[in-house]
Amino acid sequence: MSQRNSIRAEVNDNEGESEYTWQVKANDRLFHHSFKKKRFLFFKKDKYADNSIRTSKYNVITFLPFNLFEQFHRVANLYFLLIVILQTVPAISTLPWFAVMIPLLFLLFVRGFKDLLHDIARHRSDTAINNRPCDVLMGRSFCRERWRDIQVGDILRLQKDDFVPADMLLLYSSEPNSLCYVETAELDGETNLKFKQALSVTHKGLCTDESVAEFDGKVTCEEPNSNMHTFIGTLEWNAQKYSLDNDHILLRGCRIRNTESCYGLVIYAGFDTKIMKNSGKVAIKKTKLDHKMDNLVVIVFGILIFCTLCLAITAASWAKWFEERHHYIPSLQDVTPAHSAFLIFWGYIILMSSIVPLSMYITLEFIHLVHSLFIDWDVEMYFSQNNTPAKARSTNLNDLLGQVEYVFSDKTGTLTQNIMTFKKCCINTRIYGSNTEDEKNLQKVNFSWNKYADNKFCFYDQSLIDMVRQNGDELLREFFRLLAICHTVMVNRKGDELIYQAASPDEEALVTAARNMGYVFISRTQDTITTNELGVERTYKILALFDFNSVRKRMSVLVKDPDGKIKLYTKGADDVILARLHPYCSDKEITEEALDLFANETLRTLCTAYKEVDVSFYMEWSKRYHEANVSLLNRAGNLEMVYDEMEVKLQLLGATAIEDKLQDRVPETIQLLKDANIKVWVLTGDKQETAINIGFSCRLLSDDMEILDEGQICDTLNSYWENNNSLSSSRLDLLRRNIFRKHGNSLKGRKVGLVVNGDFLNEILGSCNQKDNKHSLLKRLAEKCCTRRISHSESEESLREWAFVDLASQCQTVICCRVTPKQKSMIVQLVKKYRQATTLSIGDGANDVNMIKTADIGVGISGLEGTQAVQSSDYALAQFCFLQRLLLVHGRWSYLRIAKFLRYFFYKTFASVLTHVWFACFNGFTALVVYDPWYITFYSILFTAFPVLSLGLLEQDVSDKVSLQVPELYKVGQSDLLFTYKTFSWSFLKGVITSMATFFVTFGAFVDTAGPDGICDYQAFAVTTATSVILAVTLEITFEISFWTLLSVLAVLLSPVIYFLMSLLTQTYPLFRALPTMFSFPDVSKTTLSYAYIWLIILLAVVISLLPSLVVSFVTKHISRNQVHHVSINHEYKAVAALKVNTVAMGTPFKRGTLHRRSSYAFSHREGYADLITSGRSLRRVSGTVDGTVKTKQSSSVGCE
């Protein structure tokens, strides 16, 4: 205990000295266990989480109570529970106990079993991750432990290809200077490697297991947070402090690549890791129809209360009237009218309880399940290349797929394959390469003459190979020589095979292209680079390497070739390179035309240039370069000035065009979604130039679209509340202002795109980063009560958020670049909050998990970048293009089917239940049942179940092909027109008409008809009325079904057949003699329906009940068919016209000076490997001399082994 107190005192002293309160001590678990934090009331838990994760919702103990708690959040389930409780009171029970109890238990079982299966899958996933093995330092040696047993402060040893189990401080790696290469595909979907590096002090002092066991350093850093791009902390060891940043941290989910082994100190574990902080919570998602159903249950319950209350009051009045005139009847003397009314009220509540149809929820669960199976079985969404079908992981959101208004998509791995391919080039005013459309008819170039050729590289223009092999064009030689040496690519050999590793996939594509053309990058040292040029090995001395970044937009290398000439090779964005050409460059205009052509084909372009440098100029320049390189003040600025001195008067070599391969049919899918009035926003962690280029490639952006920059966005947003002197104005006040209307109207009719980055979003959406406070529930309730009225306390940030969302919603395209996973989720949340729109998020990486969970519908791409997105999604697809069938076919059909199902189900329920109201007027309001009790039991679950089930499963208005050809049909679901309060009212009115027609026609025919030639008893009346209702509601569904199949016909015909068979079965004399109270209608149907005039009564009742519906359905279907036919014809014409327009638009040259779209070269997110190369940190030196020259052996630290 004294040791713990001393530890705590030491920590408290240190906390006073620093604002960072997260302290980690190596190899000291007791230190961390001494810290506690408040959990609930007086309960506490360890401050430092263990490394186990749990994404499941239940365990063995909590499943039953928690699942029942969730299920009884549904208003309908609470209603049915109330009815079950009332049925236990004998004085008011009017139905058998099993009438509601058994269906309710069945419904709870089905939903609970479904939730259990989903949670078991989550448990299995959690178990597989938590039980992964890892080497953990225990005492003096490393032991094999499971991930879940790892704790903060432990030291881990990771091997090549291991996943990082927790957020760790890199202490040492087997690579030079403790470089560690990691793959972040599980985090952001990017497959190119990134490097981390340990501190030099730990690299030198912690290189063995023994030294690591003695390590007692202490890390002080920031509390666990969701920012994956920053880390600030210090390491205190041996009485010295060392600064730590994000370059020293290995994040959970990364994978060790090209590094044999490394040591790391666990900083954050489990749910404290950054990836888990970004994962979000598992929310219970409900569809619009679910919310509407909850409201309708309240409305229907109100109708029930109103009817039963009226009947009870009328019963009391009638009882009082009857007692006054029949006081001699002793049974009424002990019961007061009020007491009688009270019992009658509850009796009718139970009798008419099926007005909220429990069987509808059971059938709806089955329909949702089958709709999900339809998605799973759709061969059009099966991806044969990796044997991946579509998967509906959630079964209750299918109808919401037909109401999506916003799609939020990741870029890398979702829209693109993240595969760069060298497609074309322009050299010496001549264009080489082929179009993708023509490649099917062309033969691939044979590179068998080149032993270094990459077999995966494909090129289709033989003329370029012929020119290269002739070796007669000086510019062509310099062009490919530039591609072979002007880069920061690292290389390693695997036998005779060369393995390239680049900071950017673009660079790898260019070096690979030069390699196949005969200019092969072989190796490099700190100050040399070796190539094989058409079989001749040449070594260039690197005099200077000017790395690229997002500001320079170019990179250069200054070399001395084997002939002693000094040359500068430069490549970069076209606007930067063209501005640095020699004034007398003659090929500039032709190259610009080629760049326009490449850009029109949405290829990623860059320019290449070179020049010979005079030796005397170089000697003078090198002095200034050295001075700038060693300066302590403004080193970066000084180096930039020196670079500019060298990179002038260049000679243009040509241009390259790289294709960032989109997934199949991405542009067509996005165009279909846009035609369906679905807005597509791209949220990516990539840089702005890359995202814009992909926007053009997938036709989100077009040449005639105006792209708002950040300055224009700020001006527009500020104008929204210009002259607004206080923060008390509401959104409605802003909307009414002339300046707002001016900007809003200015966007109408214009093609406008919005491109912003994460830092800009932080500035204009400052309140998004605030944590939800404990009054969030009250805030939500206030927003519910005041939808468009904002209180005086609304902040400026909230108004700015709303204005930004409103502005973005008026744009045709929105692209958000360099956004964090948390920001992706916030953007989705803002759209849901301020637009009240149905949102769908689609992504493939762990950085998309939070966005997927936040959206109303989450779709995971089951690609090559891990399964975390899929595990958190509602639907899993193999390709982005399958989204069109998921939404426009399955989603639209599901919404149509369920909307029609609900409309008809409410109708048939009202048609049967409301008959009790009319019958009450003639039985003294005594809650007497008008039907056979078995008819009430089987009415919804058997007699009328199959037609409505076929409607919910098989209904179509148009085929899947027409749904894709006419995406405008999708707008019906977005407007939620098929099931509204208006359509519900029409179903209620039709139910009233049917119930009145079937009851009063039958009652009128039976009244005063007692005689030897007929029947007029209560049971015959009940059977006749029931038969009329069955036939009426069965024929009614024929007006609802638009798509007739064999199953639909059989279902409609089977319904009355089952009714007659079950009636004969439950009304036999043997059953009556055995259980007279349960089977109280012996042979009634057989006797009653044997009379011909009974069938005439039934026919008349059915015709009258269907007449209004028949007229309305005929008129409605006639109009709708004309509209669909008109839309179909117009769309065929528009499709052809649109194709022509798109073809012309893609061939239209860009407007000069409007968009720098050609400057689309994807520079690395960081400055690449230039610093590593020039400093020699990535290279192993081998002692030895040859001819007095020290030889340097290249490291194998980067290439794959």
mmCIF file of C-alpha atoms in Angstrom, residues 820-973:
data_model
loop_
_atom_site.group_PDB
_atom_site.id
_atom_site.type_symbol
_atom_site.label_atom_id
_atom_site.label_comp_id
_atom_site.label_asym_id
_atom_site.label_seq_id
_atom_site.Cartn_x
_atom_site.Cartn_y
_atom_site.Cartn_z
ATOM 1 C CA THR A 820 -10.363 12.294 -40.253
ATOM 2 C CA PRO A 821 -12.693 9.383 -39.446
ATOM 3 C CA LYS A 822 -14.302 11.551 -36.779
ATOM 4 C CA GLN A 823 -14.932 14.348 -39.287
ATOM 5 C CA LYS A 824 -16.518 11.894 -41.711
ATOM 6 C CA SER A 825 -18.961 10.907 -39.012
ATOM 7 C CA MET A 826 -19.638 14.539 -38.100
ATOM 8 C CA ILE A 827 -20.469 15.480 -41.686
ATOM 9 C CA VAL A 828 -22.979 12.649 -41.906
ATOM 10 C CA GLN A 829 -24.416 13.673 -38.556
ATOM 11 C CA LEU A 830 -24.814 17.295 -39.667
ATOM 12 C CA VAL A 831 -26.723 16.308 -42.801
ATOM 13 C CA LYS A 832 -29.020 14.083 -40.752
ATOM 14 C CA LYS A 833 -29.530 16.857 -38.228
ATOM 15 C CA TYR A 834 -30.202 19.812 -40.500
ATOM 16 C CA ARG A 835 -31.639 18.158 -43.622
ATOM 17 C CA GLN A 836 -33.659 15.405 -41.937
ATOM 18 C CA ALA A 837 -32.514 13.205 -44.809
ATOM 19 C CA THR A 838 -31.956 9.478 -45.184
ATOM 20 C CA THR A 839 -28.212 8.874 -45.425
ATOM 21 C CA LEU A 840 -26.070 5.984 -46.621
ATOM 22 C CA SER A 841 -22.327 5.658 -46.017
ATOM 23 C CA ILE A 842 -20.106 3.299 -47.966
ATOM 24 C CA GLY A 843 -16.456 2.518 -47.325
ATOM 25 C CA ASP A 844 -13.917 -0.272 -47.107
ATOM 26 C CA GLY A 845 -11.443 0.636 -44.357
ATOM 27 C CA ALA A 846 -11.390 0.914 -40.608
ATOM 28 C CA ASN A 847 -11.340 4.692 -40.990
ATOM 29 C CA ASP A 848 -14.858 4.440 -42.445
ATOM 30 C CA VAL A 849 -16.362 2.508 -39.528
ATOM 31 C CA ASN A 850 -17.561 5.562 -37.621
ATOM 32 C CA MET A 851 -19.157 7.015 -40.752
ATOM 33 C CA ILE A 852 -20.835 3.683 -41.513
ATOM 34 C CA LYS A 853 -22.268 3.454 -38.015
ATOM 35 C CA THR A 854 -23.479 7.052 -38.007
ATOM 36 C CA ALA A 855 -25.413 6.888 -41.275
ATOM 37 C CA ASP A 856 -28.939 5.502 -41.441
ATOM 38 C CA ILE A 857 -27.549 2.726 -43.654
ATOM 39 C CA GLY A 858 -23.962 1.512 -43.612
ATOM 40 C CA VAL A 859 -22.458 -0.383 -46.544
ATOM 41 C CA GLY A 860 -19.060 -2.052 -46.327
ATOM 42 C CA ILE A 861 -16.935 -2.925 -49.353
ATOM 43 C CA SER A 862 -15.500 -6.398 -48.856
ATOM 44 C CA GLY A 863 -12.271 -5.743 -50.718
ATOM 45 C CA LEU A 864 -8.629 -6.447 -49.943
ATOM 46 C CA GLU A 865 -8.206 -3.914 -47.126
ATOM 47 C CA GLY A 866 -9.565 -5.860 -44.173
ATOM 48 C CA THR A 867 -13.023 -6.577 -42.869
ATOM 49 C CA GLN A 868 -13.597 -3.971 -40.169
ATOM 50 C CA ALA A 869 -15.879 -1.894 -42.400
ATOM 51 C CA VAL A 870 -17.862 -4.982 -43.362
ATOM 52 C CA GLN A 871 -18.155 -6.129 -39.752
ATOM 53 C CA SER A 872 -19.677 -2.773 -38.801
ATOM 54 C CA SER A 873 -21.940 -2.463 -41.831
ATOM 55 C CA ASP A 874 -25.579 -3.243 -42.501
ATOM 56 C CA TYR A 875 -24.875 -4.453 -46.031
ATOM 57 C CA ALA A 876 -21.691 -5.834 -47.591
ATOM 58 C CA LEU A 877 -20.896 -5.453 -51.285
ATOM 59 C CA ALA A 878 -17.843 -6.457 -53.279
ATOM 60 C CA GLN A 879 -17.969 -3.484 -55.665
ATOM 61 C CA PHE A 880 -19.287 0.072 -55.552
ATOM 62 C CA CYS A 881 -21.251 -0.508 -58.771
ATOM 63 C CA PHE A 882 -23.519 -2.995 -56.998
ATOM 64 C CA LEU A 883 -24.922 -0.043 -55.099
ATOM 65 C CA GLN A 884 -27.162 0.762 -58.047
ATOM 66 C CA ARG A 885 -29.008 -2.559 -57.802
ATOM 67 C CA LEU A 886 -29.052 -2.421 -54.027
ATOM 68 C CA LEU A 887 -30.835 0.950 -54.060
ATOM 69 C CA LEU A 888 -32.666 1.277 -57.357
ATOM 70 C CA VAL A 889 -33.879 -2.321 -57.531
ATOM 71 C CA HIS A 890 -33.922 -4.036 -54.140
ATOM 72 C CA GLY A 891 -34.421 -0.866 -52.138
ATOM 73 C CA ARG A 892 -37.200 0.495 -54.334
ATOM 74 C CA TRP A 893 -38.960 -2.855 -54.568
ATOM 75 C CA SER A 894 -38.696 -3.387 -50.814
ATOM 76 C CA TYR A 895 -40.157 0.032 -50.043
ATOM 77 C CA LEU A 896 -42.961 -0.527 -52.569
ATOM 78 C CA ARG A 897 -43.778 -3.972 -51.221
ATOM 79 C CA ILE A 898 -43.752 -3.014 -47.553
ATOM 80 C CA ALA A 899 -45.755 0.174 -48.160
ATOM 81 C CA LYS A 900 -48.430 -1.792 -50.027
ATOM 82 C CA PHE A 901 -48.270 -4.526 -47.387
ATOM 83 C CA LEU A 902 -48.912 -2.065 -44.573
ATOM 84 C CA ARG A 903 -51.722 -0.306 -46.406
ATOM 85 C CA TYR A 904 -53.528 -3.537 -47.134
ATOM 86 C CA PHE A 905 -52.901 -5.073 -43.711
ATOM 87 C CA PHE A 906 -54.419 -2.108 -41.920
ATOM 88 C CA TYR A 907 -57.370 -2.219 -44.302
ATOM 89 C CA LYS A 908 -58.167 -5.884 -43.728
ATOM 90 C CA THR A 909 -57.724 -5.440 -39.983
ATOM 91 C CA PHE A 910 -60.184 -2.541 -39.833
ATOM 92 C CA ALA A 911 -62.586 -4.435 -42.102
ATOM 93 C CA SER A 912 -62.788 -7.274 -39.583
ATOM 94 C CA VAL A 913 -62.472 -5.519 -36.213
ATOM 95 C CA LEU A 914 -64.848 -2.596 -36.759
ATOM 96 C CA THR A 915 -67.713 -5.027 -37.285
ATOM 97 C CA HIS A 916 -67.825 -5.371 -33.485
ATOM 98 C CA VAL A 917 -68.685 -1.671 -33.243
ATOM 99 C CA TRP A 918 -71.721 -2.011 -35.488
ATOM 100 C CA PHE A 919 -72.773 -5.252 -33.821
ATOM 101 C CA ALA A 920 -72.638 -3.558 -30.411
ATOM 102 C CA CYS A 921 -75.563 -1.374 -31.407
ATOM 103 C CA PHE A 922 -77.752 -4.470 -31.651
ATOM 104 C CA ASN A 923 -76.577 -6.609 -28.722
ATOM 105 C CA GLY A 924 -77.019 -4.096 -25.910
ATOM 106 C CA PHE A 925 -73.315 -3.066 -25.949
ATOM 107 C CA THR A 926 -72.392 -6.208 -24.060
ATOM 108 C CA ALA A 927 -69.028 -6.907 -25.805
ATOM 109 C CA LEU A 928 -70.524 -9.960 -27.489
ATOM 110 C CA VAL A 929 -68.248 -11.478 -30.119
ATOM 111 C CA VAL A 930 -69.667 -11.261 -33.618
ATOM 112 C CA TYR A 931 -67.520 -14.108 -34.991
ATOM 113 C CA ASP A 932 -66.566 -17.623 -34.099
ATOM 114 C CA PRO A 933 -63.579 -17.344 -31.685
ATOM 115 C CA TRP A 934 -61.511 -19.563 -33.990
ATOM 116 C CA TYR A 935 -62.212 -17.195 -36.850
ATOM 117 C CA ILE A 936 -60.716 -14.354 -34.785
ATOM 118 C CA THR A 937 -57.687 -16.503 -33.994
ATOM 119 C CA PHE A 938 -56.996 -17.577 -37.570
ATOM 120 C CA TYR A 939 -58.160 -14.471 -39.443
ATOM 121 C CA SER A 940 -54.765 -12.742 -39.699
ATOM 122 C CA ILE A 941 -52.363 -15.638 -39.324
ATOM 123 C CA LEU A 942 -54.050 -18.073 -41.720
ATOM 124 C CA PHE A 943 -57.234 -17.007 -43.506
ATOM 125 C CA THR A 944 -55.864 -13.769 -44.985
ATOM 126 C CA ALA A 945 -52.119 -14.322 -44.501
ATOM 127 C CA PHE A 946 -51.022 -15.750 -47.845
ATOM 128 C CA PRO A 947 -52.314 -13.050 -50.234
ATOM 129 C CA VAL A 948 -50.769 -10.229 -48.216
ATOM 130 C CA LEU A 949 -47.576 -12.265 -47.824
ATOM 131 C CA SER A 950 -47.285 -12.675 -51.591
ATOM 132 C CA LEU A 951 -47.888 -8.926 -51.943
ATOM 133 C CA GLY A 952 -45.051 -8.162 -49.519
ATOM 134 C CA LEU A 953 -42.656 -10.629 -51.133
ATOM 135 C CA LEU A 954 -43.293 -10.565 -54.863
ATOM 136 C CA GLU A 955 -44.863 -7.229 -55.775
ATOM 137 C CA GLN A 956 -43.233 -5.182 -58.560
ATOM 138 C CA ASP A 957 -44.429 -2.142 -60.445
ATOM 139 C CA VAL A 958 -41.705 -2.447 -63.109
ATOM 140 C CA SER A 959 -38.910 -4.915 -63.790
ATOM 141 C CA ASP A 960 -35.361 -4.542 -62.535
ATOM 142 C CA LYS A 961 -34.187 -3.482 -65.991
ATOM 143 C CA VAL A 962 -36.747 -0.681 -66.163
ATOM 144 C CA SER A 963 -35.840 0.364 -62.611
ATOM 145 C CA LEU A 964 -32.255 0.902 -63.769
ATOM 146 C CA GLN A 965 -33.255 2.471 -67.087
ATOM 147 C CA VAL A 966 -35.625 4.927 -65.409
ATOM 148 C CA PRO A 967 -33.889 5.903 -62.139
ATOM 149 C CA GLU A 968 -36.367 8.787 -61.738
ATOM 150 C CA LEU A 969 -38.843 6.225 -60.391
ATOM 151 C CA TYR A 970 -36.731 6.151 -57.230
ATOM 152 C CA LYS A 971 -37.940 9.622 -56.261
ATOM 153 C CA VAL A 972 -41.249 8.167 -55.087
ATOM 154 C CA GLY A 973 -39.527 6.510 -52.159
#
